[in-house]
Coordinates of C-alpha atoms in Angstrom, one line a residue:
X1 CA 156.4 38.4 183.2
X2 CA 156.6 40.2 179.9
X3 CA 159.1 42.7 178.9
X4 CA 161.0 43.9 175.9
X5 CA 160.7 46.3 173.0
X6 CA 158.2 46.4 170.1
X7 CA 157.9 48.9 167.3
X8 CA 154.2 49.5 168.2
X9 CA 152.0 48.5 171.1
X10 CA 148.2 48.6 170.9
X11 CA 146.4 49.1 174.2
X12 CA 142.9 47.5 174.0
X13 CA 141.7 44.6 171.9
X14 CA 138.2 45.8 171.0
X15 CA 137.1 46.4 167.5
X16 CA 139.5 49.4 167.1
X17 CA 142.5 47.7 168.7
X18 CA 142.1 44.5 166.8
X19 CA 141.8 46.5 163.5
X20 CA 144.9 48.6 164.3
X21 CA 146.9 45.6 165.3
X22 CA 145.9 43.6 162.2
X23 CA 146.8 46.5 159.9
X24 CA 150.2 47.0 161.4
X25 CA 150.9 43.3 161.5
X26 CA 150.0 43.1 157.8
X27 CA 152.5 45.8 157.1
X28 CA 155.2 43.8 158.7
X29 CA 155.4 45.9 161.9
X30 CA 156.5 44.3 165.1
X31 CA 153.3 45.0 167.0
X32 CA 151.8 43.6 170.2
X33 CA 148.2 44.1 171.4
X34 CA 147.6 44.3 175.2
X35 CA 144.1 43.7 176.6
X36 CA 143.1 44.1 180.2
X37 CA 140.2 41.7 180.1
X38 CA 140.5 37.9 179.8
X39 CA 139.0 38.0 176.3
X40 CA 139.2 40.2 173.2
X41 CA 136.4 42.1 171.5
X42 CA 135.5 44.7 174.1
X43 CA 132.0 45.8 173.6
X44 CA 131.7 43.5 170.6
X45 CA 131.0 40.3 172.5
X46 CA 128.9 37.4 171.2
X47 CA 128.0 35.0 174.0
X48 CA 127.4 31.4 172.7
X49 CA 128.1 29.7 176.0
X50 CA 125.2 30.8 178.2
X51 CA 122.3 29.4 176.3
X52 CA 124.0 27.3 173.6
X53 CA 122.9 29.9 170.9
X54 CA 124.7 33.1 169.9
X55 CA 123.5 36.4 171.2
X56 CA 125.3 39.7 171.4
X57 CA 125.9 41.2 174.8
X58 CA 127.1 44.3 173.1
X59 CA 126.8 45.7 169.6
X60 CA 124.6 43.6 167.3
X61 CA 123.5 45.7 164.2
X62 CA 125.5 46.4 161.1
X63 CA 124.7 50.1 161.2
X64 CA 124.6 52.0 157.9
X65 CA 125.1 48.6 156.3
X66 CA 125.6 49.7 152.7
X67 CA 128.7 51.7 153.6
X68 CA 129.8 49.5 156.6
X69 CA 133.1 47.8 155.8
X70 CA 132.2 45.0 158.3
X71 CA 129.1 44.2 156.3
X72 CA 131.3 43.8 153.2
X73 CA 133.6 41.6 155.3
X74 CA 130.6 39.5 156.4
X75 CA 129.7 38.9 152.7
X76 CA 133.3 37.9 151.9
X77 CA 133.4 35.5 154.9
X78 CA 130.0 34.1 154.2
X79 CA 128.6 35.3 157.6
X80 CA 124.8 35.9 157.4
X81 CA 122.8 38.8 158.4
X82 CA 119.2 40.0 158.0
X83 CA 118.6 43.0 155.8
X84 CA 116.0 45.1 157.7
X85 CA 114.6 48.5 156.8
X86 CA 112.8 51.1 158.9
X87 CA 111.3 50.3 162.3
X88 CA 108.2 52.3 161.3
X89 CA 104.9 51.3 162.9
X90 CA 106.3 48.3 164.7
X91 CA 104.0 46.4 167.1
X92 CA 103.6 48.1 170.4
X93 CA 102.0 46.7 173.6
X94 CA 100.3 49.3 175.8
X95 CA 100.1 47.4 179.1
X96 CA 96.8 45.7 178.6
X97 CA 96.5 45.6 174.8
X98 CA 98.3 46.0 171.5
X99 CA 98.3 49.4 169.9
X100 CA 96.0 49.5 166.9
X101 CA 97.1 50.7 163.4
X102 CA 96.2 54.3 164.0
X103 CA 98.1 54.3 167.3
X104 CA 101.2 52.6 165.8
X105 CA 101.3 55.3 163.0
X106 CA 100.9 58.0 165.6
X107 CA 103.7 56.5 167.7
X108 CA 106.0 56.4 164.7
X109 CA 105.3 60.0 163.8
X110 CA 106.1 61.1 167.4
X111 CA 109.4 59.2 167.4
X112 CA 110.3 60.5 163.9
X113 CA 109.4 64.0 165.0
X114 CA 111.8 63.7 168.0
X115 CA 114.7 62.6 165.9
X116 CA 114.0 65.2 163.2
X117 CA 113.9 68.0 165.8
X118 CA 117.2 67.0 167.4
X119 CA 118.8 66.5 164.0
X120 CA 117.5 69.8 162.7
X121 CA 118.9 71.7 165.7
X122 CA 122.3 70.2 165.1
X123 CA 122.2 70.8 161.4
X124 CA 121.5 74.5 162.2
X125 CA 124.7 74.5 164.3
X126 CA 123.0 74.5 167.7
X127 CA 125.0 72.6 170.4
X128 CA 122.3 72.4 173.0
X129 CA 120.6 69.7 175.0
X130 CA 118.3 67.5 173.0
X131 CA 115.7 68.0 175.7
X132 CA 115.4 71.6 174.7
X133 CA 113.9 70.8 171.3
X134 CA 111.8 67.6 171.8
X135 CA 108.0 67.7 172.0
X136 CA 107.0 67.1 175.6
X137 CA 103.3 67.2 175.0
X138 CA 103.0 64.0 173.0
X139 CA 101.2 61.2 174.8
X140 CA 104.0 58.9 173.7
X141 CA 106.8 60.9 175.4
X142 CA 108.1 58.0 177.5
X143 CA 108.5 55.9 174.3
X144 CA 110.0 58.7 172.2
X145 CA 112.5 59.5 175.0
X146 CA 113.2 55.7 175.3
X147 CA 114.2 55.6 171.6
X148 CA 116.5 58.6 172.0
X149 CA 118.0 56.8 175.0
X150 CA 118.6 53.7 172.8
X151 CA 120.2 55.7 170.1
X152 CA 122.5 57.7 172.4
X153 CA 122.7 55.5 175.5
X154 CA 121.8 58.5 177.6
X155 CA 119.1 61.0 178.6
X156 CA 118.0 63.9 176.3
X157 CA 119.3 66.4 178.9
X158 CA 122.9 65.0 178.3
X159 CA 122.7 64.7 174.5
X160 CA 124.4 67.4 172.3
X161 CA 122.2 68.2 169.3
X162 CA 125.3 69.1 167.3
X163 CA 127.1 65.8 168.1
X164 CA 123.9 63.8 167.4
X165 CA 123.5 65.5 163.9
X166 CA 127.1 64.6 163.0
X167 CA 126.3 60.9 163.0
X168 CA 126.0 59.6 159.4
X169 CA 123.1 57.2 159.2
X170 CA 121.8 55.4 156.1
X171 CA 119.0 53.8 158.2
X172 CA 120.1 50.3 157.3
X173 CA 120.6 48.3 160.5
X174 CA 121.2 44.6 159.8
X175 CA 121.4 42.1 162.7
X176 CA 124.2 39.5 162.4
X177 CA 123.0 35.9 162.6
X178 CA 126.0 34.4 164.3
X179 CA 126.7 37.6 166.3
X180 CA 128.5 40.9 165.6
X181 CA 131.1 40.1 168.1
X182 CA 131.9 36.9 166.3
X183 CA 132.1 38.8 163.1
X184 CA 134.6 41.3 164.5
X185 CA 136.7 38.4 165.7
X186 CA 136.5 36.7 162.3
X187 CA 137.6 39.8 160.5
X188 CA 140.6 40.2 162.7
X189 CA 141.6 36.6 162.3
X190 CA 141.3 36.8 158.5
X191 CA 143.4 40.0 158.4
X192 CA 146.1 38.7 160.8
X193 CA 145.7 35.1 162.0
X194 CA 148.8 35.2 164.1
X195 CA 148.4 38.7 165.6
X196 CA 150.1 38.6 169.0
X197 CA 147.5 39.6 171.6
X198 CA 148.1 39.3 175.3
X199 CA 144.9 39.2 177.4
X200 CA 144.7 39.8 181.2
X201 CA 147.3 42.4 180.9
X202 CA 146.1 45.9 181.9
X203 CA 148.3 48.9 181.2
X204 CA 148.4 51.2 184.2
X205 CA 150.5 54.0 182.7
X206 CA 152.1 55.3 179.5
X207 CA 155.3 57.3 179.7
X208 CA 155.7 59.4 176.6
X209 CA 158.3 61.7 177.9
X210 CA 161.2 60.2 175.9
X211 CA 161.9 59.4 172.3
X212 CA 159.5 56.5 172.5
X213 CA 156.9 55.2 175.0
X214 CA 157.1 53.0 178.0
X215 CA 154.1 51.1 179.4
X216 CA 153.7 49.7 182.9
X217 CA 151.8 46.5 183.3
X218 CA 151.4 44.0 186.2
X219 CA 153.4 41.6 184.0
X220 CA 156.3 43.9 183.3
X221 CA 157.5 47.0 181.6
X222 CA 157.3 47.3 177.8
X223 CA 158.7 49.9 175.5
X224 CA 157.9 50.8 171.9
X225 CA 158.5 53.5 169.3
X226 CA 154.7 54.3 169.3
X227 CA 151.5 53.3 171.0
X228 CA 147.9 53.2 169.9
X229 CA 145.4 53.6 172.7
X230 CA 142.1 52.0 172.0
X231 CA 140.2 52.0 175.3
X232 CA 136.8 53.4 176.2
X233 CA 136.8 57.1 177.2
X234 CA 135.9 56.5 180.9
X235 CA 139.1 54.5 181.4
X236 CA 141.1 57.6 180.6
X237 CA 138.7 60.2 182.0
X238 CA 138.8 58.6 185.5
X239 CA 142.6 58.0 185.4
X240 CA 142.6 54.2 185.3
X241 CA 145.1 54.6 182.4
X242 CA 147.6 57.3 183.5
X243 CA 149.9 59.3 181.3
X244 CA 153.3 60.8 182.1
X245 CA 153.5 63.7 181.4
X246 CA 149.8 64.2 182.0
X247 CA 147.5 64.6 179.0
X248 CA 147.3 68.1 177.7
X249 CA 144.3 69.9 179.2
X250 CA 142.4 70.1 175.9
X251 CA 142.7 66.4 175.4
X252 CA 141.8 65.5 179.0
X253 CA 138.7 67.7 178.7
X254 CA 137.7 65.8 175.5
X255 CA 137.7 62.4 177.2
X256 CA 135.6 63.8 180.0
X257 CA 133.2 65.5 177.5
X258 CA 132.5 62.1 175.8
X259 CA 131.2 59.8 178.5
X260 CA 129.7 56.4 177.7
X261 CA 126.0 56.2 178.6
X262 CA 124.0 53.1 179.6
X263 CA 122.6 50.5 177.2
X264 CA 122.0 47.1 178.6
X265 CA 120.3 43.8 177.7
X266 CA 118.2 41.2 179.4
X267 CA 118.2 37.9 177.5
X268 CA 115.5 35.4 178.4
X269 CA 115.7 31.8 177.0
X270 CA 112.7 29.5 176.8
X271 CA 112.3 25.8 176.2
X272 CA 110.2 26.4 173.2
X273 CA 108.7 29.3 171.1
X274 CA 106.3 31.0 173.5
X275 CA 105.6 34.0 171.3
X276 CA 104.3 32.5 168.0
X277 CA 105.9 35.2 165.9
X278 CA 108.3 35.2 163.0
X279 CA 112.0 35.0 163.7
X280 CA 113.6 38.3 164.7
X281 CA 110.4 40.1 165.4
X282 CA 110.8 43.5 167.1
X283 CA 108.2 44.9 169.6
X284 CA 108.0 47.9 171.9
X285 CA 106.2 48.0 175.2
X286 CA 104.7 51.1 176.9
X287 CA 102.4 50.6 179.9
X288 CA 99.8 53.4 179.7
X289 CA 98.4 52.3 183.1
X290 CA 101.5 53.4 185.0
X291 CA 103.1 56.7 184.0
X292 CA 106.2 56.0 186.1
X293 CA 107.0 52.7 184.4
X294 CA 109.8 52.8 181.8
X295 CA 109.4 51.3 178.3
X296 CA 111.4 48.3 177.2
X297 CA 111.7 46.9 173.7
X298 CA 112.4 43.3 172.7
X299 CA 113.8 41.2 169.9
X300 CA 111.7 38.0 169.9
X301 CA 112.9 34.7 168.5
X302 CA 116.1 36.1 167.2
X303 CA 117.1 34.1 164.1
X304 CA 114.6 31.4 165.2
X305 CA 116.1 30.9 168.7
X306 CA 113.4 30.7 171.5
X307 CA 114.5 33.9 173.2
X308 CA 113.6 37.4 174.0
X309 CA 116.3 40.0 174.2
X310 CA 115.2 43.2 176.0
X311 CA 116.9 46.5 175.5
X312 CA 117.3 49.1 178.2
X313 CA 119.0 52.4 178.0
X314 CA 119.7 55.7 179.8
X315 CA 119.2 56.3 183.5
X316 CA 116.7 53.4 183.8
X317 CA 119.3 51.0 182.5
X318 CA 121.9 52.4 184.9
X319 CA 119.5 52.1 187.9
X320 CA 118.6 48.5 187.1
X321 CA 122.3 47.5 186.7
X322 CA 123.0 49.0 190.1
X323 CA 120.0 47.1 191.6
X324 CA 121.4 43.9 190.3
X325 CA 120.6 41.1 187.8
X326 CA 117.4 40.0 189.6
X327 CA 116.0 43.5 189.2
X328 CA 116.8 43.5 185.5
X329 CA 115.2 40.1 185.1
X330 CA 112.1 41.1 187.0
X331 CA 111.7 44.3 184.9
X332 CA 112.0 42.5 181.6
X333 CA 109.8 39.5 182.6
X334 CA 107.1 41.8 183.9
X335 CA 106.8 43.4 180.5
X336 CA 106.8 40.0 178.7
X337 CA 104.1 38.6 181.0
X338 CA 101.9 41.7 180.4
X339 CA 102.3 41.2 176.7
X340 CA 102.2 37.4 176.3
X341 CA 100.7 36.1 179.6
X342 CA 101.9 34.6 182.8
X343 CA 102.2 31.1 181.3
X344 CA 105.4 32.0 179.6
X345 CA 107.2 31.9 183.0
X346 CA 106.9 28.2 183.2
X347 CA 109.0 27.9 180.0
X348 CA 111.9 30.1 181.0
X349 CA 115.1 28.0 181.0
X350 CA 117.6 30.8 181.8
X351 CA 118.1 34.6 182.0
X352 CA 121.3 36.6 181.4
X353 CA 121.9 40.3 181.9
X354 CA 124.7 42.7 180.9
X355 CA 126.4 45.2 183.1
X356 CA 128.5 47.3 180.8
X357 CA 128.0 50.5 182.8
X358 CA 129.5 48.7 185.9
X359 CA 132.4 47.1 184.1
X360 CA 135.6 48.9 185.3
X361 CA 137.3 48.1 182.0
X362 CA 134.5 49.6 179.9
X363 CA 132.3 52.0 181.9
X364 CA 129.2 52.1 179.7
X365 CA 127.8 51.6 176.2
X366 CA 128.9 54.2 173.6
X367 CA 129.8 57.8 173.5
X368 CA 127.7 60.9 173.1
X369 CA 129.1 64.4 173.6
X370 CA 127.6 66.5 176.4
X371 CA 125.7 69.6 175.4
X372 CA 127.9 72.4 174.3
X373 CA 130.9 70.1 173.9
X374 CA 130.4 68.5 170.5
X375 CA 133.6 70.2 169.2
X376 CA 135.7 68.2 171.6
X377 CA 135.2 64.9 169.8
X378 CA 137.6 66.1 167.1
X379 CA 140.3 66.6 169.7
X380 CA 140.6 62.8 170.1
X381 CA 142.0 62.5 166.6
X382 CA 145.2 64.3 167.6
X383 CA 148.3 62.5 168.6
X384 CA 150.8 63.1 171.4
X385 CA 154.2 64.0 170.1
X386 CA 153.5 61.8 167.0
X387 CA 154.0 58.6 169.1
X388 CA 150.7 58.2 171.0
X389 CA 147.6 57.8 168.9
X390 CA 144.0 57.2 169.8
X391 CA 141.3 55.0 168.4
X392 CA 137.9 53.7 169.3
X393 CA 134.3 54.6 168.5
X394 CA 134.5 57.9 170.4
X395 CA 137.2 59.0 168.0
X396 CA 135.0 58.6 164.9
X397 CA 133.6 61.9 163.6
X398 CA 130.5 60.4 161.8
X399 CA 130.3 56.8 162.9
X400 CA 130.8 57.1 166.6
X401 CA 128.9 54.6 168.9
X402 CA 129.3 51.9 166.3
X403 CA 131.6 48.9 165.8
X404 CA 132.4 49.9 162.3
X405 CA 133.3 53.4 163.5
X406 CA 135.7 51.9 165.9
X407 CA 137.1 49.5 163.3
X408 CA 137.8 52.4 160.9
X409 CA 139.5 54.5 163.6
X410 CA 141.8 51.6 164.4
X411 CA 142.8 51.4 160.8
X412 CA 143.3 55.2 160.6
X413 CA 145.5 55.2 163.7
X414 CA 147.5 52.3 162.3
X415 CA 148.0 54.3 159.1
X416 CA 149.1 57.4 161.0
X417 CA 151.5 55.3 163.0
X418 CA 152.9 53.7 159.9
X419 CA 153.5 57.2 158.4
X420 CA 155.5 58.2 161.4
X421 CA 157.5 55.1 161.5
X422 CA 158.4 55.2 157.8
X423 CA 158.7 59.0 157.6
X424 CA 156.0 59.1 154.9
X425 CA 153.1 61.5 154.9
X426 CA 149.8 59.9 155.9

């Protein structure tokens, strides 16, 4: 059992919670981080055990790398990454053949036009569904929608154009060689090597009715002067983490307005390089023979490992997770076989799949405001009685859906908490 009092308790040990805990610990605050899962990192999770090589089950790219503080931390820690530019005109397999140069350029223009249309609507102040502004006449519609699914983790009908346009993107997305999840862990260890984190300790309720806060856990009751809540939005929206008194209506509405969509991966490991392409090669697939078949894109030979990592998003990803790992495996392998031939099956040594959308401690991939509700994201930055603060990617105004956005909100929540504890203005 655990019990006792701390100055601050952080609920959740993902990128945001670790950053918040580390900042408070550095400031000499008596802080404890509680994590429901048996591991830390949340959606920043590098798996090195399954295949003996590192691959990210969750976030992987250092988005907006030139302004990403975790990219700077990677440089300082000597952790390598690959500087990559635009995805323009990447190789695309069309079911029976590779797209030629003219088709590749046409595909890029169609994808670029979709993102431009959605962004333009948001820049004009329109908070409508992205589906209302995209070109549905393009022959590449399934692929353009797939890319919007990847960027937002959901379908165009559930994407707010205003929220989408608020995302600040420098179009610098750098994959991390040893894994983004491993980088997040390394950054936290460097900042606070002895940060007290208790895993396997879910918090069921937070009582903020008194002068401080009281948290109920299966291991005992804890109290603190303040709490930073850094859990995914569905955990609060569905009531898995309860509050007493209940959350104010406007705040409860905001958590419901920012659900996590579906973005999943299928990792296939081979006994040798079966693709004959350069390390970390990206391809798209779109079967023109079957209008009902969903696209899937792959990273081939990531950092030289004999693997293919397929990315799924939106409703198709959610359906496949519900159908089970074998359905996900079959879907990904079918596209790889179409593209590289049936002989590659003989060289498969293992397959792993993710299930973020089904994980009760997570509930999906990353947040995107529902149409008409973009304004609700700002509500998550408010506190409850100056003793309950919120952090996580969904709290970020312009870097939501990213690990560095989560990291920065964790630091911001820690600074706000420090200001309250010390009586100094933030």
